[in-house]
PDB file of C-alpha atoms in Angstrom:
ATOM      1  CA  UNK A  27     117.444 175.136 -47.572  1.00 82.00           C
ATOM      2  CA  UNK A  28     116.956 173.164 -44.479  1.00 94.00           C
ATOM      3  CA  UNK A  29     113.038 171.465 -43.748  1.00 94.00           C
ATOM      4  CA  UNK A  30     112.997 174.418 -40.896  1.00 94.00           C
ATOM      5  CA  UNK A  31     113.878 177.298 -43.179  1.00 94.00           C
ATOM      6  CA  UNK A  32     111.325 175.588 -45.885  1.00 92.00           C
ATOM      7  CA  UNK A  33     108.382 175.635 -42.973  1.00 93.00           C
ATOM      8  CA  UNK A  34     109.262 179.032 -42.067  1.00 93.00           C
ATOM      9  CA  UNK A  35     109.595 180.490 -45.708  1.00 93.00           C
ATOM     10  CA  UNK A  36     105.875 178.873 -46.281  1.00 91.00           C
ATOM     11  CA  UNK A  37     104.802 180.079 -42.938  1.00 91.00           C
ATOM     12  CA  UNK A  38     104.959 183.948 -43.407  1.00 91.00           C
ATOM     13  CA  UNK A  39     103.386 183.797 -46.329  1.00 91.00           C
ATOM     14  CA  UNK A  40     100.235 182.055 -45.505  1.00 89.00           C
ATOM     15  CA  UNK A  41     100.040 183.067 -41.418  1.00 89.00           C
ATOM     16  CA  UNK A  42      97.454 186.329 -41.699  1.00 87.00           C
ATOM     17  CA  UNK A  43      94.451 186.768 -41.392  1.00 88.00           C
ATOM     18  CA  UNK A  44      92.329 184.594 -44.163  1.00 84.00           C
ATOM     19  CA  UNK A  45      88.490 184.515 -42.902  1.00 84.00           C
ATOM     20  CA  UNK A  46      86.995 183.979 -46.437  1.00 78.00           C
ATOM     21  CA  UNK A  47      84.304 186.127 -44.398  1.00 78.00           C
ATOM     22  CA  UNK A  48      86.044 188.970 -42.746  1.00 86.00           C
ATOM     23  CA  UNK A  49      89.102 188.791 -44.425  1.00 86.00           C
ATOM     24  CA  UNK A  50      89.005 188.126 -47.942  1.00 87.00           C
ATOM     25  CA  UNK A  51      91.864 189.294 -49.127  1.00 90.00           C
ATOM     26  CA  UNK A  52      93.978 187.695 -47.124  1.00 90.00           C
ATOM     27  CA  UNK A  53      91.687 184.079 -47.681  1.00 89.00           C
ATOM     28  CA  UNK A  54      92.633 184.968 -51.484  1.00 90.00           C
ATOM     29  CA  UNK A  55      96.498 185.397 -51.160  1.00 92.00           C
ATOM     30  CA  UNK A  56      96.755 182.194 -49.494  1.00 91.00           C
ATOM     31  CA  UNK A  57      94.634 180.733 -51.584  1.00 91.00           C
ATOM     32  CA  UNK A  58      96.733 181.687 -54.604  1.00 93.00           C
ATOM     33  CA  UNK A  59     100.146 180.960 -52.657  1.00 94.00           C
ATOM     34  CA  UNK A  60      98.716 177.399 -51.991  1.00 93.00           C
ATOM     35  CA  UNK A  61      97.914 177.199 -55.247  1.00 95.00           C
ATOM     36  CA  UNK A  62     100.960 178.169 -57.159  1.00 95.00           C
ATOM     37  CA  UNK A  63     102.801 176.128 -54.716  1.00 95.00           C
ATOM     38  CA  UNK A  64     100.909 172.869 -55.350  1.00 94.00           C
ATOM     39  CA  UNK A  65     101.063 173.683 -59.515  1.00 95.00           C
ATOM     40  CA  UNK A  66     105.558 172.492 -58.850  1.00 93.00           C
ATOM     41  CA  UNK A  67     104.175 168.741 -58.582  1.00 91.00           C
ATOM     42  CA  UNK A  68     101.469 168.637 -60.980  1.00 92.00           C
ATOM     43  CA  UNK A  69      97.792 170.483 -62.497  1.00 94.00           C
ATOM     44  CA  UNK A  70      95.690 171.536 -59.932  1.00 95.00           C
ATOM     45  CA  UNK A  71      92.193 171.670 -60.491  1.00 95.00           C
ATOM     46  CA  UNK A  72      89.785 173.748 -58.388  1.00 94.00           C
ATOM     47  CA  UNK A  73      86.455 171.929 -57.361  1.00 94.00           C
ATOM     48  CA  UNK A  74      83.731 174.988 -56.743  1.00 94.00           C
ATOM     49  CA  UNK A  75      81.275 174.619 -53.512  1.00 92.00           C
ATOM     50  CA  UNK A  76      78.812 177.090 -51.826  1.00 92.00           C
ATOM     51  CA  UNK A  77      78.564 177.824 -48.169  1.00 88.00           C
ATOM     52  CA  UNK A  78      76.168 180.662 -46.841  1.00 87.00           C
ATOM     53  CA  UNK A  79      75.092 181.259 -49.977  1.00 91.00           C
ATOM     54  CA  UNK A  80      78.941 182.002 -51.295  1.00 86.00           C
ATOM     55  CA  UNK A  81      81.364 180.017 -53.208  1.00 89.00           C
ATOM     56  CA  UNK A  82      84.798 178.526 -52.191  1.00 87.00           C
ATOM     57  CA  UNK A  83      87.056 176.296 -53.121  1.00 90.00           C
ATOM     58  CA  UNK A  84      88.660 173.080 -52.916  1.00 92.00           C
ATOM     59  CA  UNK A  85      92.127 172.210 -54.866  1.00 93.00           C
ATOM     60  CA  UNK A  86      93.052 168.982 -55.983  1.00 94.00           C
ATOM     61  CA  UNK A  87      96.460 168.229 -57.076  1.00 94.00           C
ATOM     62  CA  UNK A  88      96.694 165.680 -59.965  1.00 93.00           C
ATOM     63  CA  UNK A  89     100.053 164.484 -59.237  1.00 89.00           C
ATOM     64  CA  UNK A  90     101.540 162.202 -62.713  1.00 83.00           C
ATOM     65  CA  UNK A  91     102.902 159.131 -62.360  1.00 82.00           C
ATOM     66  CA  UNK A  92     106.137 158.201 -61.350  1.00 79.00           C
ATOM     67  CA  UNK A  93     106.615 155.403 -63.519  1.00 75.00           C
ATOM     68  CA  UNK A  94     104.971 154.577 -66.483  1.00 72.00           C
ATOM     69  CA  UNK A  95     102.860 151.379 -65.824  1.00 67.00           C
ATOM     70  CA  UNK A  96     103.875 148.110 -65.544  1.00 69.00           C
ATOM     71  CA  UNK A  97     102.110 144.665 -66.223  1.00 67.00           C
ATOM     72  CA  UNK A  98     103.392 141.320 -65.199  1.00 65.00           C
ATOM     73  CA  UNK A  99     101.988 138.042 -65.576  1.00 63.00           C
ATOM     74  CA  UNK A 100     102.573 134.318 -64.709  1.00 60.00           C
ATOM     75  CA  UNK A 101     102.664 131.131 -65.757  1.00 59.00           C
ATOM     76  CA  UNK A 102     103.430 127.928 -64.287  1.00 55.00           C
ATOM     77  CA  UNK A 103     104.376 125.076 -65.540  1.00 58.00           C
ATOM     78  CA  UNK A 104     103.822 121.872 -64.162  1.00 59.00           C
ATOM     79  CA  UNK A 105     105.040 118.009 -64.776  1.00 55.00           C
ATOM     80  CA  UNK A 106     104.447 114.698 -63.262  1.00 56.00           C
ATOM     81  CA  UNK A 107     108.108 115.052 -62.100  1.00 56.00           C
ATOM     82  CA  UNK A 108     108.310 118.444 -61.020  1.00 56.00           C
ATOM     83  CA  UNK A 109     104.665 119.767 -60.010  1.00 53.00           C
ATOM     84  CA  UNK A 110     104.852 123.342 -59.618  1.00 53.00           C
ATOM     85  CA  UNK A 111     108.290 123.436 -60.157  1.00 51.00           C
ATOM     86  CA  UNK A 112     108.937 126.014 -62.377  1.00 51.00           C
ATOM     87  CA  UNK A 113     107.227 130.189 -62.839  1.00 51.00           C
ATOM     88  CA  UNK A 114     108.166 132.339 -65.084  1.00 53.00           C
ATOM     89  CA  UNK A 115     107.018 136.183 -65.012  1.00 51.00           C
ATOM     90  CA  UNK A 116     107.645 138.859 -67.022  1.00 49.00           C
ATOM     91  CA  UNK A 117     107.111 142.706 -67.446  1.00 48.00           C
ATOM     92  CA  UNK A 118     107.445 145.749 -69.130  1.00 45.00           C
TER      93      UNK A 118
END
């Protein structure tokens, strides 16, 4: 599936009406589409918040790593002869 037929697919199911107000239900699908679309790349988490007295919310996508992590140092060695002549790094 092309990037256009991707955009399209995602469009018809989240272009309706979605007022969280006046149009609930349709706020709700989307919100769940969204949702269950973001869960493919990693956990979403919802973060509550009140407006007008209601409560929405926000959701975060805690994508994992794409590597595992790497640390690297250096080291240089130096000489009389050769100042700065020589750094060595390594990693894992």
């Amino acid at each position: 599936m092309n990037l256009k037929e991707r955009l399209h697919s995602h469009l018809i199911q989240i272009v309706r009406d979605r007022n969280p107000y006046l149009a609930s239900e349709g706020h709700f699908y989307a919100q769940q589409y969204i949702r269950e679309q973001l869960a493919q790349w990693g956990t979403v988490e919802i973060d509550d918040f009140s407006v007008r007295g209601r409560i929405h919310h926000n959701l975060i996508l805690d994508l994992p790593p794409l590597t595992p992590p790497q640390a690297s140092g250096g080291k240089q060695e130096e000489s009389p002869q050769a100042w700065g002549g020589e750094a060595r790094q390594s990693g894992y």
